[in-house]
PDB file of C-alpha atoms in Angstrom:
ATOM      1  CA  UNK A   1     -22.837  10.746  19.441  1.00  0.00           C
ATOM      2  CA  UNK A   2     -22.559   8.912  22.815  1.00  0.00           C
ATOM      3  CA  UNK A   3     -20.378   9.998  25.225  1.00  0.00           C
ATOM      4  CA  UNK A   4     -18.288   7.243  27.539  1.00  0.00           C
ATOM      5  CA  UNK A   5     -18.413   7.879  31.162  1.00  0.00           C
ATOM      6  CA  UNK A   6     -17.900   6.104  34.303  1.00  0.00           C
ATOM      7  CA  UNK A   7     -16.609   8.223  37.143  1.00  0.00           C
ATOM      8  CA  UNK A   8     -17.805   8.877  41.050  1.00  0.00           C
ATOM      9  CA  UNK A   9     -16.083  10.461  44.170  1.00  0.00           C
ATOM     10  CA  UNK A  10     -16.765  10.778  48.034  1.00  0.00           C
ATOM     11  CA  UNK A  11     -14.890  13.643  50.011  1.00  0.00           C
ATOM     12  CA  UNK A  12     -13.672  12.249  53.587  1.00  0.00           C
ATOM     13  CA  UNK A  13     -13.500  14.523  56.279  1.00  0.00           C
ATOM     14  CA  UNK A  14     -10.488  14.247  58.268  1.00  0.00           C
ATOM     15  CA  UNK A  15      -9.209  15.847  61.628  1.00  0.00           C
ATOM     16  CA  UNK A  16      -7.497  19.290  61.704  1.00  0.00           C
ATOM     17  CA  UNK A  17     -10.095  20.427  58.952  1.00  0.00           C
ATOM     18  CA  UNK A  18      -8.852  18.773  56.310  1.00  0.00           C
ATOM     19  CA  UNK A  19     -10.731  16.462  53.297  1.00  0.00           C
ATOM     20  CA  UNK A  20      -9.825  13.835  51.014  1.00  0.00           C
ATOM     21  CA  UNK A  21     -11.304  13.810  47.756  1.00  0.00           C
ATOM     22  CA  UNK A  22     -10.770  10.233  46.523  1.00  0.00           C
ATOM     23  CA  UNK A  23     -11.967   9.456  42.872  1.00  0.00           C
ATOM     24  CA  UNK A  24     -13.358   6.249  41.626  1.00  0.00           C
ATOM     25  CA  UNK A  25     -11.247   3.939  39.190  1.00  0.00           C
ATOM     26  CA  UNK A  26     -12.617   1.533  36.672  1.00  0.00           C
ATOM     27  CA  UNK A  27     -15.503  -0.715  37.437  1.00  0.00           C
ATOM     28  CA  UNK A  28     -16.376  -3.661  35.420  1.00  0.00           C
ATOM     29  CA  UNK A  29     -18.816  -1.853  32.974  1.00  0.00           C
ATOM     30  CA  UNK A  30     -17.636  -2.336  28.997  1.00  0.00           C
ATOM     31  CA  UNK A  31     -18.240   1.789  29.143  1.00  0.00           C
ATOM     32  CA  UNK A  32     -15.630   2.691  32.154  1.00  0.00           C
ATOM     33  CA  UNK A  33     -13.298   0.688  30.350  1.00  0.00           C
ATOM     34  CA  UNK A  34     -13.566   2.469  27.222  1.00  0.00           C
ATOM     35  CA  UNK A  35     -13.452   5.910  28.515  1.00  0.00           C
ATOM     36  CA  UNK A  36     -10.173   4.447  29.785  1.00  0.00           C
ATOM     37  CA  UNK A  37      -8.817   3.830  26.269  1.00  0.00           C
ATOM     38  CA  UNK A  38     -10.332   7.157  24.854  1.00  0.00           C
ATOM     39  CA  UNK A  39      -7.413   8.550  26.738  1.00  0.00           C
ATOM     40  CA  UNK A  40      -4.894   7.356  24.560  1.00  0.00           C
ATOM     41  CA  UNK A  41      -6.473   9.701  21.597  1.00  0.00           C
ATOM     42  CA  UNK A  42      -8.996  12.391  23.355  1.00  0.00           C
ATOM     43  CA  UNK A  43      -7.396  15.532  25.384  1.00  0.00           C
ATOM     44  CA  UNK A  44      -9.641  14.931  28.388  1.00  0.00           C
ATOM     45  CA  UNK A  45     -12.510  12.263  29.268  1.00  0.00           C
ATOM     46  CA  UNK A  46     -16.174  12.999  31.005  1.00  0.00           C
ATOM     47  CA  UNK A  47     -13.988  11.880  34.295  1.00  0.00           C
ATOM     48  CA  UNK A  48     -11.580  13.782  34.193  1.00  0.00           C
ATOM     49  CA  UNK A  49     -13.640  16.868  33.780  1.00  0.00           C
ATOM     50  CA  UNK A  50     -16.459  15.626  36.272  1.00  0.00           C
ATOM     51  CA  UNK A  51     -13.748  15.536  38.634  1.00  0.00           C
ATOM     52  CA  UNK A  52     -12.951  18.941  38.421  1.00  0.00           C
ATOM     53  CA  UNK A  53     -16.422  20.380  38.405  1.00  0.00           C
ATOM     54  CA  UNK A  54     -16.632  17.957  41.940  1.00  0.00           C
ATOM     55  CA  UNK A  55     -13.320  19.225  43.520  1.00  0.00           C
ATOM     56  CA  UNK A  56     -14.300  23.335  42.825  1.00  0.00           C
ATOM     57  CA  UNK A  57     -17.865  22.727  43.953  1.00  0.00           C
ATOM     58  CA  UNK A  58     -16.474  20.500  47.263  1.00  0.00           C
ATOM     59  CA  UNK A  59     -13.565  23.352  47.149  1.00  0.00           C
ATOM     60  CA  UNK A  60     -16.259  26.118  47.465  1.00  0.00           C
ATOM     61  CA  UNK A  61     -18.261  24.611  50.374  1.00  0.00           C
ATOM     62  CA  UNK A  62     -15.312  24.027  52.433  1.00  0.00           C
ATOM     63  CA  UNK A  63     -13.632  27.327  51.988  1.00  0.00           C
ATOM     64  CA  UNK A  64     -11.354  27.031  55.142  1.00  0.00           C
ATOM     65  CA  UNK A  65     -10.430  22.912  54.429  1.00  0.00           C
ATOM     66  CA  UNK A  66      -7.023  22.112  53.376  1.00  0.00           C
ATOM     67  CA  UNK A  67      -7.507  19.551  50.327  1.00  0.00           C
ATOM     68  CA  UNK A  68      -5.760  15.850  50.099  1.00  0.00           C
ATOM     69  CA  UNK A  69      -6.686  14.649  46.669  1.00  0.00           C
ATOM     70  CA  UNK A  70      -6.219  10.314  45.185  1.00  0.00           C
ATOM     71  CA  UNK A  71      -7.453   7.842  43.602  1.00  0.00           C
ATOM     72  CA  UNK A  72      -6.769   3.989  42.210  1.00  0.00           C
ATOM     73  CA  UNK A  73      -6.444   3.589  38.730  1.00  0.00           C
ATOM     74  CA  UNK A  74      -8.444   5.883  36.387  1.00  0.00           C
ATOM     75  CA  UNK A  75      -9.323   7.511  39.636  1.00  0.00           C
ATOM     76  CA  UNK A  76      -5.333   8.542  40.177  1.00  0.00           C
ATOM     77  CA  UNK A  77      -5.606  10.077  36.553  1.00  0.00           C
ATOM     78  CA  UNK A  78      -8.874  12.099  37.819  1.00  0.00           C
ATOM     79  CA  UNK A  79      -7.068  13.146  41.144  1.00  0.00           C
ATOM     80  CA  UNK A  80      -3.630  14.331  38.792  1.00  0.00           C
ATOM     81  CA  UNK A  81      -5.804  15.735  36.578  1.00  0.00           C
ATOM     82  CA  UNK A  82      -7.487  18.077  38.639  1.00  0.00           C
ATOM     83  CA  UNK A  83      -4.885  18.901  40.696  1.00  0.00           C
ATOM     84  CA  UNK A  84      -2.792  20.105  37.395  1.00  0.00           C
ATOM     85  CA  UNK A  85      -6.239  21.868  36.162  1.00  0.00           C
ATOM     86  CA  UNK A  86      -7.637  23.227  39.325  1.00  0.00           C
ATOM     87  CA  UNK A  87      -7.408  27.162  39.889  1.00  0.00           C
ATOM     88  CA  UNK A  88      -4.347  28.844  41.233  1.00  0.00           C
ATOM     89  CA  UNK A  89      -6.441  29.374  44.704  1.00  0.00           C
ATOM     90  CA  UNK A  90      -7.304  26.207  45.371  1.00  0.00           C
ATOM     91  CA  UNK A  91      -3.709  24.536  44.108  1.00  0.00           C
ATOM     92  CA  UNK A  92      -2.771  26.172  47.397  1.00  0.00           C
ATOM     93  CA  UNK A  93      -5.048  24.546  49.158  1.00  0.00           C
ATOM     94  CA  UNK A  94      -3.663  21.196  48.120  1.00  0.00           C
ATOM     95  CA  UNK A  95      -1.346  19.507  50.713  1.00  0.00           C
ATOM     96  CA  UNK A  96      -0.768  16.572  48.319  1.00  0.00           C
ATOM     97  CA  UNK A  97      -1.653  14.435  45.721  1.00  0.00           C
ATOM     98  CA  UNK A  98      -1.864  10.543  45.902  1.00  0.00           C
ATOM     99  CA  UNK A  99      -2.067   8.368  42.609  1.00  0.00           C
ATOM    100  CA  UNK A 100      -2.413   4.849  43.160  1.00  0.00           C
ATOM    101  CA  UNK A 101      -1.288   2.963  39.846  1.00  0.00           C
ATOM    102  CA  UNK A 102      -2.879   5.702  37.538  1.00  0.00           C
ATOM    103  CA  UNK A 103      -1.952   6.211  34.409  1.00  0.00           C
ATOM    104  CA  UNK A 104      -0.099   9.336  33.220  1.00  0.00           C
ATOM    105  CA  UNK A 105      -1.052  12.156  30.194  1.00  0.00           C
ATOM    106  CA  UNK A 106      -0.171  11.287  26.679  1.00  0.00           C
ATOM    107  CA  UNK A 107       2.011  14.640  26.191  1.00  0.00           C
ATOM    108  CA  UNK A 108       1.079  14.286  22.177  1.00  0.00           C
ATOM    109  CA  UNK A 109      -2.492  15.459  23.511  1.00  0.00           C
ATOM    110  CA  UNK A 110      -2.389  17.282  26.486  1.00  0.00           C
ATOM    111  CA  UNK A 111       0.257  19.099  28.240  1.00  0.00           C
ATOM    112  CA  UNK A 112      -0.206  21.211  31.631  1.00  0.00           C
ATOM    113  CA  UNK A 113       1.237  24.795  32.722  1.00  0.00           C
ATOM    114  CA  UNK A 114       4.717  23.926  34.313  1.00  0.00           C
ATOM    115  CA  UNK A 115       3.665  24.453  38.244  1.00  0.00           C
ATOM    116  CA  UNK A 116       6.090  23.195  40.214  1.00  0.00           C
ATOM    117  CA  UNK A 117       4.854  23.449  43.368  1.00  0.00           C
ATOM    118  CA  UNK A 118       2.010  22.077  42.971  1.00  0.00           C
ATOM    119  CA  UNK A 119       4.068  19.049  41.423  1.00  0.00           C
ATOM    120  CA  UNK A 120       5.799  18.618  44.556  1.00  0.00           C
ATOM    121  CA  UNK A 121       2.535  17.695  46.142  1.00  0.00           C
ATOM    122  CA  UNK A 122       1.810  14.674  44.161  1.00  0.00           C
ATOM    123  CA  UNK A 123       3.125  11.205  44.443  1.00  0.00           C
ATOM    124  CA  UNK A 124       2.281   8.122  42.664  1.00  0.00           C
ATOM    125  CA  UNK A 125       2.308   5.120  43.851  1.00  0.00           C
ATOM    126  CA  UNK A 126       3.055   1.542  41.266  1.00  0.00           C
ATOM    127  CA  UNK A 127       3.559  -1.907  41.794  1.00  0.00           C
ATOM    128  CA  UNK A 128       7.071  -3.450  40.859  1.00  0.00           C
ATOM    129  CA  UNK A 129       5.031  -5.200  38.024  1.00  0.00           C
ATOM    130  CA  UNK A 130       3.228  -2.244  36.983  1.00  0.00           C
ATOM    131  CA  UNK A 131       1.444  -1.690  34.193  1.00  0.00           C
ATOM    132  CA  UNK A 132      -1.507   0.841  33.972  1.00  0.00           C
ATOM    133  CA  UNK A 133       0.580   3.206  36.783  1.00  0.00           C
ATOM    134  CA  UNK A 134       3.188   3.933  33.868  1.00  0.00           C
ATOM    135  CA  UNK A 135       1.143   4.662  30.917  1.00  0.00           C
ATOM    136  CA  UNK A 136       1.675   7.305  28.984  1.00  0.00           C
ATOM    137  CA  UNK A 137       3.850  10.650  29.983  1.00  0.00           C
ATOM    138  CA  UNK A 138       4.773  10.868  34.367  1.00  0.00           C
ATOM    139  CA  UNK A 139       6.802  13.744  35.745  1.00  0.00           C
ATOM    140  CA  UNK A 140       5.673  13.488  39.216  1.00  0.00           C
ATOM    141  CA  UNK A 141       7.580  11.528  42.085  1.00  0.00           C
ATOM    142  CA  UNK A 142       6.635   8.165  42.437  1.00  0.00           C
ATOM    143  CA  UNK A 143       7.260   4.675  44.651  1.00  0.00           C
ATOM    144  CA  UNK A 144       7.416   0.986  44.167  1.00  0.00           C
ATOM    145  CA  UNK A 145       5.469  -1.048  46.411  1.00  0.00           C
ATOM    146  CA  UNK A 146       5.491  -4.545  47.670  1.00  0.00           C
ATOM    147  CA  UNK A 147       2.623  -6.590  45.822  1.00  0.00           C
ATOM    148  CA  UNK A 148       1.945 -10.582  46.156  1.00  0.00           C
ATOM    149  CA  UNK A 149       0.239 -10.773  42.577  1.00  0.00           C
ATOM    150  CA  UNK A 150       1.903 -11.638  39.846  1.00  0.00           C
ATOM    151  CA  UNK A 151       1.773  -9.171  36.598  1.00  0.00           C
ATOM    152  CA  UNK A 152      -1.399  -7.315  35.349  1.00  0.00           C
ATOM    153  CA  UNK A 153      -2.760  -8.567  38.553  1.00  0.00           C
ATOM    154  CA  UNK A 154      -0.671  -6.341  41.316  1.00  0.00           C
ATOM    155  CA  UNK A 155      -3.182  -3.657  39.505  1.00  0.00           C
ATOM    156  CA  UNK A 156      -5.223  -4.822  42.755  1.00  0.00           C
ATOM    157  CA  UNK A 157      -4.516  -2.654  45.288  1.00  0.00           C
ATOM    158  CA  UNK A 158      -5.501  -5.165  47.956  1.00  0.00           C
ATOM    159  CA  UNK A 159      -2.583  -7.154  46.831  1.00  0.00           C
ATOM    160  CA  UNK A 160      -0.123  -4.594  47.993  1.00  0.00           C
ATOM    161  CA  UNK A 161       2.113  -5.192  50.930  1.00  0.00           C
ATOM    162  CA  UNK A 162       0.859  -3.108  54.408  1.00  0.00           C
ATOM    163  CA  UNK A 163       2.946  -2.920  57.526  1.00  0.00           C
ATOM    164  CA  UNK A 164       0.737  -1.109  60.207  1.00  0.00           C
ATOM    165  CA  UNK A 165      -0.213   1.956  58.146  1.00  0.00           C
ATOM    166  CA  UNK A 166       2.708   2.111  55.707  1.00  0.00           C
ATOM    167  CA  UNK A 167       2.814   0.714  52.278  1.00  0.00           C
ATOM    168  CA  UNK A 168       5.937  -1.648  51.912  1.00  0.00           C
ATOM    169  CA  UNK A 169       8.299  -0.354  49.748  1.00  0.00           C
ATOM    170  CA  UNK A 170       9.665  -2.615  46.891  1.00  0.00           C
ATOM    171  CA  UNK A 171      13.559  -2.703  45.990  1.00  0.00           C
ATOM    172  CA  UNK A 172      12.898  -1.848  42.229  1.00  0.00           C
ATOM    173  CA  UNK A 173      10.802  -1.744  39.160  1.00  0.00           C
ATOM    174  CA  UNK A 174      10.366  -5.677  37.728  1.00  0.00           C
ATOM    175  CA  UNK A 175      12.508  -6.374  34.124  1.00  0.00           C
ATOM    176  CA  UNK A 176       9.082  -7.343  32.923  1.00  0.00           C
ATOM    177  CA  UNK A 177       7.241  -3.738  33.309  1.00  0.00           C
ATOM    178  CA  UNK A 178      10.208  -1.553  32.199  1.00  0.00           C
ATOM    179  CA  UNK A 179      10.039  -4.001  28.853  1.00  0.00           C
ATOM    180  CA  UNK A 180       6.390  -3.493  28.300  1.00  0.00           C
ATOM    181  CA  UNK A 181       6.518   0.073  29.081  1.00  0.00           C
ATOM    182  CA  UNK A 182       9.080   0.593  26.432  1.00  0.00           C
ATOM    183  CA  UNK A 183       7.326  -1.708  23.993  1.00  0.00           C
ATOM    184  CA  UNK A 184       3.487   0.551  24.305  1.00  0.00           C
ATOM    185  CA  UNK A 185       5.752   4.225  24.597  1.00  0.00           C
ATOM    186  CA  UNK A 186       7.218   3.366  21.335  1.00  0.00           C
ATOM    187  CA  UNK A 187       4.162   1.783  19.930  1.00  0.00           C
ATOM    188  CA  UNK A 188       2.064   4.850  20.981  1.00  0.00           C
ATOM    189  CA  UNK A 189       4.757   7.630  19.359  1.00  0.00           C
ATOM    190  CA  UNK A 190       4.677   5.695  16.003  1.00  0.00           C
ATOM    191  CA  UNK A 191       1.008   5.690  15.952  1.00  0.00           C
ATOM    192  CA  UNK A 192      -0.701   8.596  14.452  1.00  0.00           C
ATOM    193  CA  UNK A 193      -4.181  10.079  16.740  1.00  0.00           C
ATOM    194  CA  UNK A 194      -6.480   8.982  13.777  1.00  0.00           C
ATOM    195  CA  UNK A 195      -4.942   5.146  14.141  1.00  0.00           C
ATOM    196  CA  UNK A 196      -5.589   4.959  17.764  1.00  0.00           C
ATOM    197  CA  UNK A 197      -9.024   6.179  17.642  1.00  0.00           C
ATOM    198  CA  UNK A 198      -9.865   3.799  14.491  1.00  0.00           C
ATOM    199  CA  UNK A 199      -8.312   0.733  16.792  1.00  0.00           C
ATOM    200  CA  UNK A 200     -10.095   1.581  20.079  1.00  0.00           C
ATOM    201  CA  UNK A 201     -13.266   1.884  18.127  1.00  0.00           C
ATOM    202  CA  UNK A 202     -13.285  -0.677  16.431  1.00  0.00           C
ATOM    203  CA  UNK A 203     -12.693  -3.272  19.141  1.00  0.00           C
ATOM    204  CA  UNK A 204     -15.400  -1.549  21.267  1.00  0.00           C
ATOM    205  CA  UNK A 205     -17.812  -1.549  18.482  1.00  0.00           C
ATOM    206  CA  UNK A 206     -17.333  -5.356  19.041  1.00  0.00           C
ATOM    207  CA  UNK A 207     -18.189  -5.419  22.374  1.00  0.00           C
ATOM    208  CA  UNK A 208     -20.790  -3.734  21.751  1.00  0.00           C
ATOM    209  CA  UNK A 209     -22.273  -5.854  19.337  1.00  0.00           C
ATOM    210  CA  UNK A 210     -22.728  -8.080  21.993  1.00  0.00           C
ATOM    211  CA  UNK A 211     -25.512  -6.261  23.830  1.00  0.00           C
ATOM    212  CA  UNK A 212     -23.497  -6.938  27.206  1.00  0.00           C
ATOM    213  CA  UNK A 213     -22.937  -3.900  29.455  1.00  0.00           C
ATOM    214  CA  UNK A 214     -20.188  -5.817  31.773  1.00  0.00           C
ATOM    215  CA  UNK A 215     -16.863  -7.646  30.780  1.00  0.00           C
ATOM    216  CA  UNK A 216     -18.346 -10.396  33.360  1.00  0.00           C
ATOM    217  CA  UNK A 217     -20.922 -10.971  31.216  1.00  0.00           C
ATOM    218  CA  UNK A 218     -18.767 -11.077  28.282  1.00  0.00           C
ATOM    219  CA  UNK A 219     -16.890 -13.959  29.478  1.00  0.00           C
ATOM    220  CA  UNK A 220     -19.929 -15.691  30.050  1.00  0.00           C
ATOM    221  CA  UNK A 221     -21.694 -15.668  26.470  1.00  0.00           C
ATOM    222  CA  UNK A 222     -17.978 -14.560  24.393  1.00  0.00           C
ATOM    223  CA  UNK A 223     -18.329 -17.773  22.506  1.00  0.00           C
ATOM    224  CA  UNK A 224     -21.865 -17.776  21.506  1.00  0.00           C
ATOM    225  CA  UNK A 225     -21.752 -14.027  20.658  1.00  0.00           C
ATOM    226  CA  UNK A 226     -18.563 -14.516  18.518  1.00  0.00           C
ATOM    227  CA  UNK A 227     -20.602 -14.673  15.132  1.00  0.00           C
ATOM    228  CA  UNK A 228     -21.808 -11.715  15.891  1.00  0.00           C
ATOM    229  CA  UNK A 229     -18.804 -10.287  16.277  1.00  0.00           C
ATOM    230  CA  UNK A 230     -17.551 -11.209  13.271  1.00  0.00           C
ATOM    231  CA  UNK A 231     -20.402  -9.671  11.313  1.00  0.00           C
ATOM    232  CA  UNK A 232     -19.869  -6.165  13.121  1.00  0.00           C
ATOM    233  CA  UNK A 233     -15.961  -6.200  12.500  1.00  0.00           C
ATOM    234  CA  UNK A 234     -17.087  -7.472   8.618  1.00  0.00           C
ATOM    235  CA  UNK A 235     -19.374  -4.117   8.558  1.00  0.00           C
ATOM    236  CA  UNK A 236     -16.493  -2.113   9.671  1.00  0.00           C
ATOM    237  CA  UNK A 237     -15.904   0.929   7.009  1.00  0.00           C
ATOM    238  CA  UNK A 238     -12.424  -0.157   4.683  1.00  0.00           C
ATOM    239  CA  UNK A 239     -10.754   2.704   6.355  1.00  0.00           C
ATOM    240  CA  UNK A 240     -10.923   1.921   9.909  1.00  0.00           C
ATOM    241  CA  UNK A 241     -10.339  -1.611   9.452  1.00  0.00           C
ATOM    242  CA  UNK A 242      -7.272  -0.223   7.393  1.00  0.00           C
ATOM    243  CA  UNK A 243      -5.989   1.768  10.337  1.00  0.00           C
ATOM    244  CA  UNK A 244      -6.434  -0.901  12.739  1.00  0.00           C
ATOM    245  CA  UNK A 245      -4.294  -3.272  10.952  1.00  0.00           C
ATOM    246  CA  UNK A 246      -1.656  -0.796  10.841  1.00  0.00           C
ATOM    247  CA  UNK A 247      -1.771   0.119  14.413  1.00  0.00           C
ATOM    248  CA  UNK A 248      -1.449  -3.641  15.247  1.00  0.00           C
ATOM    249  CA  UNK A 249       1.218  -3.868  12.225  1.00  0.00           C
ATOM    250  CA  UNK A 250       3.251  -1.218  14.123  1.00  0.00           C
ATOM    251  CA  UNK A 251       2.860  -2.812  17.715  1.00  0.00           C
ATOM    252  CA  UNK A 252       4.619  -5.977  16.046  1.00  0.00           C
ATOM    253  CA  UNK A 253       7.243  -3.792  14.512  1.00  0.00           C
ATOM    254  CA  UNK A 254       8.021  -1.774  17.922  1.00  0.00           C
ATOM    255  CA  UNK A 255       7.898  -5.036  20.003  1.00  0.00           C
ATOM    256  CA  UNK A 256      10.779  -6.584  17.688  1.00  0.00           C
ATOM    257  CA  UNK A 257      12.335  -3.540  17.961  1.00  0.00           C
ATOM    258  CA  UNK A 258      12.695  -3.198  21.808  1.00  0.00           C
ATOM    259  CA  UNK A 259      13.654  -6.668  22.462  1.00  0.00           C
ATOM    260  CA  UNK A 260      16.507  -6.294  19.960  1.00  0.00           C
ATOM    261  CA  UNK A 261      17.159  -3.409  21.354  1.00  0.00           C
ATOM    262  CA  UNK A 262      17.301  -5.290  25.014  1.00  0.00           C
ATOM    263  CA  UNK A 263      18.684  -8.258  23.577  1.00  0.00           C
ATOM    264  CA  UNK A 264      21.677  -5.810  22.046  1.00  0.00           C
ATOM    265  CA  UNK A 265      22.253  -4.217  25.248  1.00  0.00           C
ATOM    266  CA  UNK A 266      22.252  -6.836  27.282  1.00  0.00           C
ATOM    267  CA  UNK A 267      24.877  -8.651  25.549  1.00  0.00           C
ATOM    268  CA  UNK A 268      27.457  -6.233  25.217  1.00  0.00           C
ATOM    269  CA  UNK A 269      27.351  -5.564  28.322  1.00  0.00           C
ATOM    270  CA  UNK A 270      28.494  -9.077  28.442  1.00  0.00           C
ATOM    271  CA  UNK A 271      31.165  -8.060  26.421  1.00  0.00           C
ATOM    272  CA  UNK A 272      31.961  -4.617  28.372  1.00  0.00           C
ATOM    273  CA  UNK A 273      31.972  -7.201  31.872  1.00  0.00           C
ATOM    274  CA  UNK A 274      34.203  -9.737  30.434  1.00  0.00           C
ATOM    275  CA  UNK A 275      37.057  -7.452  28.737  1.00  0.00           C
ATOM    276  CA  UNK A 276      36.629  -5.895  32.077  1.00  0.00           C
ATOM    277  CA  UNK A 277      37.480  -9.481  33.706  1.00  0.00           C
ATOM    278  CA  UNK A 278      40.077  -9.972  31.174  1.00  0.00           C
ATOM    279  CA  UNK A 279      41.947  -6.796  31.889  1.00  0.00           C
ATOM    280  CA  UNK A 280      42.151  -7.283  35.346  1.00  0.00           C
ATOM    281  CA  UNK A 281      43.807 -10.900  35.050  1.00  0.00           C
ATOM    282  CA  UNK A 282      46.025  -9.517  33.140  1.00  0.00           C
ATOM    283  CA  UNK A 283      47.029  -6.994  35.029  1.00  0.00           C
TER     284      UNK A 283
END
């Protein structure tokens, strides 16, 4: 059994005897990205529990340190992670939380002790285009900033907006990410454990058939390598190949679904706006 892990943290010392524990997100490596997926069916990843082991041992050296904890990306999930997990003692020791377009917990698999204090301390911070930031289950505070990408691409926190040392606030969430979060939430809850495991697999195990260790590399030798590809997902036991089909089968279904749903909605409010209009003429 191998076990998918890609994870790394520095602790910054600030003034006033404080330190920042910042966690790493996902690099490049076909591995870091599929410890990322492995969230969607396993109740904790080597990160997440690497990052924990780091913050008690960093915790335990600095006994007298108050404790700012963040992280981009899978690094945000580390930093919420441990900050939900960490003991009671050192919770205290938290002055807050930062989780920079992180994903959330998939509540079907893990679920924390309600602890609202500690809660209060963490903040996430998305894109108005987000994506990754509102995966899965988020109960935390959170704000929209200003990026100058377009879609999956305001993921890059260098593309978000700076004024001096604030982030820029944007006026609201995009149409676009509220659509697609809808679309993966529903896919997700109709999607048994055993389905996503079988799909993330599976598409791995064709990565991996490509003896590449980077999704650079990938893109370089994809097309010669997609024979090969074929012949792994051929080899693929009836079952999983089964499940994956389904899982995709149910993606289609819930995507339908929500922009019917939108589509619905969105015209009778129509309606609703021009009885509205009509009533008032009237009157």
């Amino acid at each position: 059994f191998e076990i998918q892990k890609q994870s790394g943290a520095i602790t910054i010392h600030l003034p006033n005897n404080i330190i920042y524990i910042s966690y790493i997100g996902t690099d490049m490596t076909i591995t870091g990205w599929k410890e990322d997926f492995n969230m969607a069916f396993m109740k904790e990843v080597p990160a997440q529990t690497d990052g924990l082991i780091y913050a008690k041992k960093v915790a335990k050296k600095y006994p007298n340190h108050k404790i700012i904890l963040g992280g981009h990306s899978k690094g945000g999930n580390v930093a919420l992670y441990v900050s939900l997990s960490i003991d009671k003692d050192i919770q205290d020791r938290i002055i807050e939380v930062n989780n920079y377009d992180g994903p959330g917990f998939d509540e079907k698999l893990i679920t924390f002790d309600s602890n609202e204090e500690i809660r209060s301390k963490i903040t996430s911070y998305i894109p108005q285009d987000s994506i990754i930031g509102r995966l899965f289950d988020h109960h935390e505070k959170h704000r929209i900033i200003l990026s100058n990408a377009k879609g999956i691409m305001q993921h890059d926190i260098y593309s978000w907006n700076v004024l001096g040392t604030k982030l820029v606030d944007a006026e609201s969430i995009e149409y676009s990410s509220e659509l697609l979060n809808k679309t993966i939430k529903k896919w997700l809850n109709n999607c048994t454990i055993d389905e996503r495991e079988a799909l993330v697999d599976n598409i791995f195990e064709l990565f991996y058939s490509t003896e590449v260790s980077t999704f650079q590399e990938f893109s370089k030798v994809w097309v010669k390598k997609l024979p090969t590809m074929m012949n792994t997902y051929k080899g693929l036991p009836e079952i999983d190949k089964k499940q994956s089909k389904e899982m995709l089968s149910k993606l289609f279904k819930s995507t339908f679904e929500i922009v019917k749903a939108e589509a619905s909605e969105k015209i009778q409010s129509s309606k609703n706006k021009t009885n509205l209009a009509k009533k008032d003429f009237t009157n």
